[in-house]
Amino acid sequence: NAGVTQTPKFRVLKTGQSMTLLCAQDMNHEYMYWYRQDPGMGLRLIHYSVGEGTTAKGEVPDGYNVSRLKKQNFLLGLESAAPSQTSVYFCASSYFRYNEQFFGPGTRLTVL
Amino acid sequence: GQQVMQIPQYQHVQEGEDFTTYCNSSTTLSNIQWYKQRPGGHPVFLIQLVKSGEVKKQKRLTFQFGEAKKNSSLHITATQTTDVGTYFCAGGVDNNNDMRFGAGTRLTVKP
């Protein structure tokens, strides 16, 4: 099993460009999450999903959109990237609400 | 909203010394999880505590959940260089669907 995978691993964007980050899990987990990690800020939840076709806002959802069309995939979109969105993005999944979260390797995004 | 505070932000120890990180919540938690993130890596689950006053051990690591379920601690006895990394706590609240992470404690160990 691959666990949780994320693509791409690195990306550089110019301000105003758009992009989509893809997260995939092969563990049949119901819950999936997108976090951003900034120095000294820990992991902040952007959006999450409690099942296929559902999404919900986390702590810092502004400027991001998500979709969960298939149970195994969770997409994070930036419609108009801003320098404040420079960060490392982690996807995670868990079988259910308070179960152990499995994290992907992360995507390092730089917005110039 | 729910907040999870973690202290200290950084801790530098000599190999063989003990290390403790503390996690405090403004609200009662239903459970708490601890994760470790090695430099350049991703968070990896260590343990979950659910019961009031619960204590769990993993070799040199001791995890505690406070009686009021508002605080938790992770203690490492006799640190080794392999303990280097950032330790995060994450707390769950009954009326939320997500876990909220603390800012983490970054541990460095001098050989």
Tab-separated table of C-alpha atoms in Angstrom:
chain	number	residue	atom	x	y	z
A	1	ASN	CA	0.000	0.000	0.000
A	2	ALA	CA	1.220	3.483	-0.879
A	3	GLY	CA	-0.646	5.117	2.029
A	4	VAL	CA	-1.170	8.820	1.391
A	5	THR	CA	0.441	10.373	-1.664
A	6	GLN	CA	0.579	14.003	-2.736
A	7	THR	CA	1.373	15.611	-6.058
A	8	PRO	CA	3.303	17.695	-6.837
A	9	LYS	CA	6.131	17.685	-4.299
A	10	PHE	CA	7.287	21.205	-5.135
A	11	ARG	CA	5.743	24.104	-7.025
A	12	VAL	CA	6.563	27.742	-7.656
A	13	LEU	CA	3.714	30.050	-8.681
A	14	LYS	CA	3.445	33.679	-9.554
A	15	THR	CA	0.909	35.838	-7.752
A	16	GLY	CA	-2.508	35.404	-9.315
A	17	GLN	CA	-1.863	31.989	-10.849
A	18	SER	CA	-4.004	29.014	-9.983
A	19	MET	CA	-3.160	25.423	-9.195
A	20	THR	CA	-4.559	22.209	-7.787
A	21	LEU	CA	-2.881	19.928	-5.280
A	22	LEU	CA	-3.873	16.289	-5.410
A	23	CYS	CA	-4.041	13.934	-2.452
A	24	ALA	CA	-4.741	10.238	-2.822
A	25	GLN	CA	-5.122	7.500	-0.212
A	26	ASP	CA	-5.497	3.771	-0.684
A	27	MET	CA	-6.615	2.854	2.839
A	28	ASN	CA	-10.363	3.320	2.276
A	29	HIS	CA	-10.422	6.107	4.836
A	30	GLU	CA	-13.550	8.192	5.264
A	31	TYR	CA	-11.929	11.355	6.573
A	32	MET	CA	-9.424	13.446	4.649
A	33	TYR	CA	-7.757	16.727	5.606
A	34	TRP	CA	-5.659	19.525	4.150
A	35	TYR	CA	-3.251	21.363	6.450
A	36	ARG	CA	-0.728	24.077	5.950
A	37	GLN	CA	2.430	24.267	8.005
A	38	ASP	CA	4.264	27.518	8.595
A	39	PRO	CA	7.242	28.103	10.931
A	40	GLY	CA	6.081	28.526	14.520
A	41	MET	CA	2.423	27.986	13.578
A	42	GLY	CA	2.188	24.240	13.679
A	43	LEU	CA	-0.389	22.524	11.486
A	44	ARG	CA	-3.451	24.566	10.627
A	45	LEU	CA	-6.482	22.889	9.130
A	46	ILE	CA	-7.653	24.387	5.839
A	47	HIS	CA	-10.542	22.123	4.819
A	48	TYR	CA	-11.573	18.595	5.558
A	49	SER	CA	-13.992	15.964	4.322
A	50	VAL	CA	-15.963	13.399	6.281
A	51	GLY	CA	-16.798	11.296	3.244
A	52	GLU	CA	-17.123	11.201	-0.509
A	53	GLY	CA	-18.969	14.239	-1.813
A	54	THR	CA	-18.644	16.227	1.434
A	55	THR	CA	-16.346	19.079	2.429
A	56	ALA	CA	-16.140	21.427	5.399
A	57	LYS	CA	-14.126	24.479	6.399
A	58	GLY	CA	-11.312	24.304	8.886
A	59	GLU	CA	-9.423	27.064	10.686
A	60	VAL	CA	-7.962	28.867	7.665
A	61	PRO	CA	-10.179	28.198	4.594
A	62	ASP	CA	-9.992	31.606	2.866
A	63	GLY	CA	-8.372	31.534	-0.557
A	64	TYR	CA	-8.748	27.751	-0.932
A	65	ASN	CA	-11.355	25.418	-2.336
A	66	VAL	CA	-11.597	21.644	-2.131
A	67	SER	CA	-13.427	18.774	-3.729
A	68	ARG	CA	-13.918	15.104	-2.831
A	69	LEU	CA	-15.536	13.550	-5.876
A	70	LYS	CA	-14.017	10.147	-5.187
A	71	LYS	CA	-13.472	8.625	-1.771
A	72	GLN	CA	-9.773	8.113	-2.351
A	73	ASN	CA	-8.989	11.611	-3.646
A	74	PHE	CA	-9.084	15.035	-2.035
A	75	LEU	CA	-8.158	18.059	-4.144
A	76	LEU	CA	-7.045	21.443	-2.855
A	77	GLY	CA	-7.347	24.401	-5.214
A	78	LEU	CA	-5.877	27.861	-5.149
A	79	GLU	CA	-7.793	30.070	-7.569
A	80	SER	CA	-5.572	33.144	-7.336
A	81	ALA	CA	-2.358	32.474	-5.450
A	82	ALA	CA	-0.956	35.069	-3.050
A	83	PRO	CA	2.494	35.251	-1.389
A	84	SER	CA	0.779	34.601	1.979
A	85	GLN	CA	-0.035	31.118	0.678
A	86	THR	CA	3.649	30.191	0.535
A	87	SER	CA	3.771	27.192	2.822
A	88	VAL	CA	4.170	23.447	3.118
A	89	TYR	CA	0.864	21.683	2.516
A	90	PHE	CA	0.106	18.318	4.074
A	91	CYS	CA	-2.751	16.035	3.276
A	92	ALA	CA	-3.879	13.464	5.823
A	93	SER	CA	-6.525	10.785	6.116
A	94	SER	CA	-8.112	8.792	8.900
A	95	TYR	CA	-10.582	5.937	9.019
A	96	PHE	CA	-12.968	7.878	11.191
A	97	ARG	CA	-13.271	11.030	13.208
A	98	TYR	CA	-10.736	10.582	16.012
A	99	ASN	CA	-8.630	7.820	14.573
A	100	GLU	CA	-4.943	8.091	13.850
A	101	GLN	CA	-4.206	10.441	10.950
A	102	PHE	CA	-1.859	9.294	8.207
A	103	PHE	CA	0.007	12.118	6.537
A	104	GLY	CA	1.328	12.458	3.024
A	105	PRO	CA	4.895	13.622	2.310
A	106	GLY	CA	3.869	17.245	1.770
A	107	THR	CA	3.940	19.815	-1.043
A	108	ARG	CA	6.244	22.800	-0.753
A	109	LEU	CA	4.585	25.758	-2.475
A	110	THR	CA	6.231	29.107	-3.099
A	111	VAL	CA	4.230	32.049	-4.409
A	112	LEU	CA	6.304	34.893	-5.808
B	1	GLY	CA	-13.128	28.532	19.132
B	2	GLN	CA	-11.102	25.629	20.371
B	3	GLN	CA	-7.410	26.355	20.849
B	4	VAL	CA	-4.587	24.036	21.744
B	5	MET	CA	-1.490	25.658	23.192
B	6	GLN	CA	1.825	23.858	23.350
B	7	ILE	CA	4.987	24.784	25.285
B	8	PRO	CA	7.854	25.194	25.000
B	9	GLN	CA	8.272	26.140	21.359
B	10	TYR	CA	11.886	24.965	21.342
B	11	GLN	CA	13.957	22.735	23.601
B	12	HIS	CA	17.636	21.990	23.266
B	13	VAL	CA	19.050	19.233	25.458
B	14	GLN	CA	22.252	17.308	25.925
B	15	GLU	CA	21.968	13.654	24.989
B	16	GLY	CA	20.906	11.707	28.048
B	17	GLU	CA	18.866	14.538	29.566
B	18	ASP	CA	15.102	14.320	29.930
B	19	PHE	CA	12.597	16.311	27.882
B	20	THR	CA	8.974	17.304	28.456
B	21	THR	CA	6.465	19.108	26.269
B	22	TYR	CA	3.094	20.326	27.501
B	23	CYS	CA	-0.215	20.768	25.758
B	24	ASN	CA	-3.111	22.857	27.121
B	25	SER	CA	-6.614	23.376	25.807
B	26	SER	CA	-9.134	26.106	26.491
B	27	THR	CA	-11.916	23.516	26.354
B	28	THR	CA	-12.390	19.965	27.581
B	29	LEU	CA	-11.026	17.475	25.104
B	30	SER	CA	-12.570	14.164	24.143
B	31	ASN	CA	-9.171	12.776	23.236
B	32	ILE	CA	-5.618	13.823	22.531
B	33	GLN	CA	-3.123	12.548	20.023
B	34	TRP	CA	0.633	12.997	19.809
B	35	TYR	CA	2.659	13.098	16.602
B	36	LYS	CA	6.358	13.325	15.791
B	37	GLN	CA	7.758	15.064	12.730
B	38	ARG	CA	11.394	14.484	11.834
B	39	PRO	CA	13.227	17.356	10.103
B	40	GLY	CA	12.105	17.460	6.468
B	41	GLY	CA	9.496	14.777	7.068
B	42	HIS	CA	5.804	14.509	7.733
B	43	PRO	CA	3.972	14.038	11.054
B	44	VAL	CA	3.765	10.455	12.246
B	45	PHE	CA	1.238	9.287	14.824
B	46	LEU	CA	2.648	8.222	18.189
B	47	ILE	CA	-0.291	7.614	20.495
B	48	GLN	CA	-3.834	8.529	21.486
B	49	LEU	CA	-5.168	9.135	25.000
B	50	VAL	CA	-8.876	9.098	25.749
B	51	LYS	CA	-9.491	8.602	29.461
B	52	SER	CA	-9.176	11.188	32.216
B	53	GLY	CA	-5.846	10.750	34.040
B	54	GLU	CA	-4.626	8.195	31.512
B	55	VAL	CA	-0.907	7.397	31.368
B	56	LYS	CA	0.695	5.411	28.554
B	57	LYS	CA	4.293	4.451	27.971
B	58	GLN	CA	6.253	3.626	24.848
B	59	LYS	CA	9.786	2.636	25.845
B	60	ARG	CA	11.366	5.949	26.973
B	61	LEU	CA	8.262	8.021	26.149
B	62	THR	CA	5.534	8.659	28.754
B	63	PHE	CA	2.249	10.291	27.781
B	64	GLN	CA	-0.258	11.712	30.253
B	65	PHE	CA	-3.790	13.059	29.921
B	66	GLY	CA	-4.906	15.401	32.687
B	67	GLU	CA	-7.723	14.637	35.086
B	68	ALA	CA	-9.807	17.495	33.682
B	69	LYS	CA	-8.992	16.429	30.091
B	70	LYS	CA	-7.702	19.903	29.307
B	71	ASN	CA	-3.976	19.205	29.334
B	72	SER	CA	-1.476	16.581	28.341
B	73	SER	CA	2.251	15.991	28.448
B	74	LEU	CA	4.896	13.967	26.679
B	75	HIS	CA	8.027	13.096	28.624
B	76	ILE	CA	11.108	11.522	27.119
B	77	THR	CA	13.612	9.933	29.499
B	78	ALA	CA	17.304	9.986	28.625
B	79	THR	CA	17.014	11.576	25.181
B	80	GLN	CA	18.890	10.181	22.221
B	81	THR	CA	19.845	11.825	18.941
B	82	THR	CA	17.105	9.789	17.275
B	83	ASP	CA	14.529	11.759	19.317
B	84	VAL	CA	15.276	14.924	17.327
B	85	GLY	CA	12.186	16.412	15.688
B	86	THR	CA	9.050	18.384	16.373
B	87	TYR	CA	6.404	16.919	18.655
B	88	PHE	CA	2.798	17.936	18.135
B	89	CYS	CA	-0.274	17.363	20.231
B	90	ALA	CA	-3.728	17.378	18.653
B	91	GLY	CA	-6.974	17.609	20.572
B	92	GLY	CA	-10.473	16.583	19.635
B	93	VAL	CA	-13.683	18.171	20.904
B	94	ASP	CA	-17.012	16.366	20.920
B	95	ASN	CA	-18.962	18.866	18.863
B	96	ASN	CA	-16.260	19.183	16.201
B	97	ASN	CA	-15.327	16.813	13.435
B	98	ASP	CA	-11.670	17.774	13.340
B	99	MET	CA	-8.609	17.653	15.562
B	100	ARG	CA	-6.823	20.903	16.423
B	101	PHE	CA	-3.031	20.818	16.501
B	102	GLY	CA	-0.721	22.664	18.850
B	103	ALA	CA	2.143	24.689	17.373
B	104	GLY	CA	4.622	21.943	18.278
B	105	THR	CA	7.801	21.688	20.336
B	106	ARG	CA	11.002	21.410	18.371
B	107	LEU	CA	13.541	19.202	20.131
B	108	THR	CA	17.229	19.257	19.324
B	109	VAL	CA	19.690	16.898	21.012
B	110	LYS	CA	23.391	17.576	21.310
B	111	PRO	CA	25.504	14.393	21.250
